[in-house]
Amino acid sequence: LSGGRGLGSRASPAALAKWKSTMVELGTPSTDDMVTHAHDTGVSPTSFALKHPTERISYDESGGHERLAGDPSKRAFTYLVLTGGRFIYAAGLRLLVLKFIVSMQASKDVLALASLEVDLSNIEEGSTVTMKWRGKPVFIKHRTEAEIELAASVNTSELRDPETDEERVLEKKWLVLIGGCTHLGGVPL
């Protein structure tokens, strides 16, 4: 019990003798005994407890010191890393899906071929013009009055697809047909 700031430097010989007799009587002193003896000798209780450790020393656990130590499992950090990874994976998946969907859209040159505009004023009555639309021929016929009357007089029960002429055309003088064969995609000439 010697040293610059230990118990021996400040304690009187009587205090040391009292402490030794308490140790002999009680065995291991309690925290309260140590605090009382440290006060009597003029030493701080912390310094005294560090120099004389025992299993009977109790620590104050009421102040929430376990919260100050941090999360030993690092749960918050783990959740943060996993959530960040999920956002990155979701953004990557979104990018892949969008690239796939955009790749399925028609290109501008295909969209340009998808529309067809024809000046009907140049087609004479009774003549037929053949145009190409999406790789298929489109027949545009400017019908005469006799052709309109002939189409109107057809018995629809004899037709494979029974529709009247009024149901097939928007304007009676124009007949627009797409030429496409159902057999191997052939085109009628």
Coordinates of C-alpha atoms in Angstrom, one line a residue:
L1 CA 0.0 0.0 0.0
S2 CA 2.5 2.5 -1.0
G3 CA 2.8 4.9 -3.9
G4 CA 2.5 8.5 -4.8
R5 CA -1.3 8.8 -4.8
G6 CA -2.4 5.5 -3.3
L7 CA -3.9 4.8 0.1
G8 CA -0.6 4.7 1.9
S9 CA 0.4 8.3 1.0
R10 CA -2.7 10.0 2.5
A11 CA -4.0 7.5 5.1
S12 CA -2.9 7.7 8.6
P13 CA -1.5 4.5 10.3
A14 CA -4.7 4.3 12.4
A15 CA -6.9 4.3 9.3
L16 CA -4.8 1.6 7.7
A17 CA -5.0 -0.5 10.9
K18 CA -8.8 0.0 11.0
W19 CA -9.1 -1.1 7.3
K20 CA -7.0 -4.2 7.9
S21 CA -9.1 -5.2 10.9
T22 CA -12.3 -4.7 8.9
M23 CA -10.9 -6.9 6.1
V24 CA -10.1 -9.6 8.6
E25 CA -13.5 -9.5 10.3
L26 CA -15.7 -9.3 7.2
G27 CA -13.6 -11.1 4.7
T28 CA -14.3 -9.2 1.5
P29 CA -15.7 -5.7 2.1
S30 CA -18.8 -4.4 0.5
T31 CA -19.0 -1.3 -1.7
D32 CA -20.4 0.7 1.1
D33 CA -17.5 -0.3 3.4
M34 CA -15.0 0.7 0.7
V35 CA -16.6 4.1 0.2
T36 CA -16.7 4.8 3.9
H37 CA -13.0 3.7 4.3
A38 CA -12.0 5.7 1.3
H39 CA -13.7 8.8 2.7
D40 CA -12.1 8.3 6.1
T41 CA -8.6 8.0 4.5
G42 CA -9.1 10.9 2.0
V43 CA -8.8 8.8 -1.1
S44 CA -11.4 8.8 -3.9
P45 CA -13.6 5.7 -3.9
T46 CA -12.8 5.0 -7.5
S47 CA -9.1 5.0 -7.0
F48 CA -9.5 2.9 -3.8
A49 CA -11.7 0.3 -5.7
L50 CA -9.2 0.1 -8.5
K51 CA -6.4 -0.6 -6.1
H52 CA -8.4 -3.2 -4.0
P53 CA -10.8 -5.0 -6.4
T54 CA -13.2 -7.5 -4.9
E55 CA -16.2 -9.6 -6.2
R56 CA -18.5 -7.7 -3.8
I57 CA -18.2 -4.4 -5.6
S58 CA -21.5 -3.5 -7.2
Y59 CA -21.8 -1.2 -10.2
D60 CA -24.5 1.4 -10.8
E61 CA -26.7 0.1 -13.6
S62 CA -29.5 2.5 -13.2
G63 CA -28.1 5.2 -15.5
G64 CA -28.5 3.4 -18.8
H65 CA -24.8 2.9 -19.4
E66 CA -25.6 -0.1 -21.6
R67 CA -27.1 2.2 -24.1
L68 CA -23.9 4.2 -24.3
A69 CA -21.8 1.2 -25.2
G70 CA -23.6 0.9 -28.6
D71 CA -25.4 -2.0 -30.2
P72 CA -23.1 -5.0 -29.9
S73 CA -24.8 -6.8 -32.7
K74 CA -24.5 -3.8 -35.0
R75 CA -28.1 -4.3 -36.1
A76 CA -28.6 -0.8 -37.3
F77 CA -25.6 -0.9 -39.5
T78 CA -26.6 -4.2 -40.9
Y79 CA -30.1 -3.0 -41.7
L80 CA -28.7 0.1 -43.3
V81 CA -26.3 -1.9 -45.5
L82 CA -29.0 -4.4 -46.5
T83 CA -31.6 -1.7 -47.3
G84 CA -29.0 0.2 -49.4
G85 CA -28.2 -3.0 -51.3
R86 CA -31.9 -3.6 -51.9
F87 CA -32.3 -0.1 -53.3
I88 CA -29.4 -0.7 -55.6
Y89 CA -30.7 -4.1 -56.8
A90 CA -34.2 -2.6 -57.3
A91 CA -32.8 0.3 -59.4
G92 CA -30.7 -2.2 -61.5
L93 CA -33.7 -4.4 -62.0
R94 CA -35.8 -1.4 -63.0
L95 CA -33.1 -0.4 -65.6
L96 CA -33.1 -3.9 -67.1
V97 CA -36.9 -4.1 -67.4
L98 CA -37.0 -0.6 -69.0
K99 CA -34.3 -1.5 -71.5
F100 CA -36.1 -4.7 -72.3
I101 CA -39.5 -2.9 -72.8
V102 CA -37.9 -0.2 -74.9
S103 CA -36.1 -2.8 -77.1
M104 CA -39.5 -4.3 -77.9
Q105 CA -40.9 -1.0 -79.2
A106 CA -41.0 -0.3 -82.9
S107 CA -38.2 1.8 -84.3
K108 CA -38.8 5.1 -86.0
D109 CA -38.3 3.7 -89.5
V110 CA -40.9 0.9 -88.8
L111 CA -43.4 3.5 -87.4
A112 CA -42.9 5.6 -90.5
L113 CA -43.9 2.6 -92.7
A114 CA -46.9 1.9 -90.5
S115 CA -48.8 4.9 -91.8
L116 CA -49.9 5.5 -95.3
E117 CA -51.4 8.6 -96.8
V118 CA -52.8 8.6 -100.3
D119 CA -54.1 11.6 -102.3
L120 CA -57.5 10.3 -103.5
S121 CA -58.1 13.2 -105.8
N122 CA -55.6 11.7 -108.3
I123 CA -57.5 8.4 -108.7
E124 CA -59.9 8.5 -111.6
E125 CA -63.4 7.0 -111.3
G126 CA -63.4 3.3 -112.3
S127 CA -59.6 2.8 -111.7
T128 CA -57.7 0.9 -109.1
V129 CA -54.4 2.0 -107.4
T130 CA -52.1 -0.5 -105.6
M131 CA -50.0 0.9 -102.7
K132 CA -47.7 -0.9 -100.3
W133 CA -48.4 -0.7 -96.6
R134 CA -46.4 -2.8 -94.0
G135 CA -45.2 -5.0 -96.8
K136 CA -48.7 -5.8 -98.1
P137 CA -50.5 -4.5 -101.1
V138 CA -53.4 -2.1 -100.5
F139 CA -55.9 -1.9 -103.3
I140 CA -57.8 1.4 -103.5
K141 CA -60.7 1.4 -106.1
H142 CA -62.7 4.5 -107.1
R143 CA -66.0 2.8 -107.9
T144 CA -68.5 3.9 -110.5
E145 CA -72.3 4.1 -109.8
A146 CA -72.8 0.8 -111.7
E147 CA -70.2 -1.0 -109.4
I148 CA -71.8 0.5 -106.3
E149 CA -75.3 -0.8 -107.4
L150 CA -73.8 -4.2 -108.3
A151 CA -72.2 -4.5 -104.8
A152 CA -75.4 -3.5 -103.1
S153 CA -77.5 -6.1 -105.0
V154 CA -75.3 -9.1 -103.9
N155 CA -77.2 -11.7 -101.8
T156 CA -75.3 -11.7 -98.4
S157 CA -76.4 -15.2 -97.6
E158 CA -74.1 -16.5 -100.4
L159 CA -71.1 -14.8 -99.0
R160 CA -68.6 -16.5 -96.7
D161 CA -68.5 -13.4 -94.5
P162 CA -72.1 -12.0 -94.7
E163 CA -71.9 -8.2 -94.6
T164 CA -73.6 -5.7 -96.7
D165 CA -71.7 -3.2 -98.8
E166 CA -72.7 -0.4 -96.5
E167 CA -71.0 -2.3 -93.6
R168 CA -67.8 -2.9 -95.5
V169 CA -67.1 0.7 -96.7
L170 CA -67.0 4.1 -95.1
E171 CA -67.8 6.0 -98.4
K172 CA -69.7 4.2 -101.2
K173 CA -67.4 5.5 -104.0
W174 CA -64.2 4.1 -102.4
L175 CA -63.3 0.5 -101.8
V176 CA -60.1 -0.1 -99.9
L177 CA -58.8 -3.7 -99.6
I178 CA -55.7 -5.2 -98.0
G179 CA -54.2 -8.0 -100.1
G180 CA -52.9 -10.8 -97.9
C181 CA -53.1 -14.5 -98.5
T182 CA -53.7 -16.7 -95.4
H183 CA -51.6 -19.5 -97.0
L184 CA -47.9 -19.1 -96.1
G185 CA -48.2 -15.3 -96.1
G186 CA -48.4 -15.1 -99.9
V187 CA -49.6 -11.9 -101.6
P188 CA -52.3 -12.1 -104.4
L189 CA -51.3 -10.3 -107.7

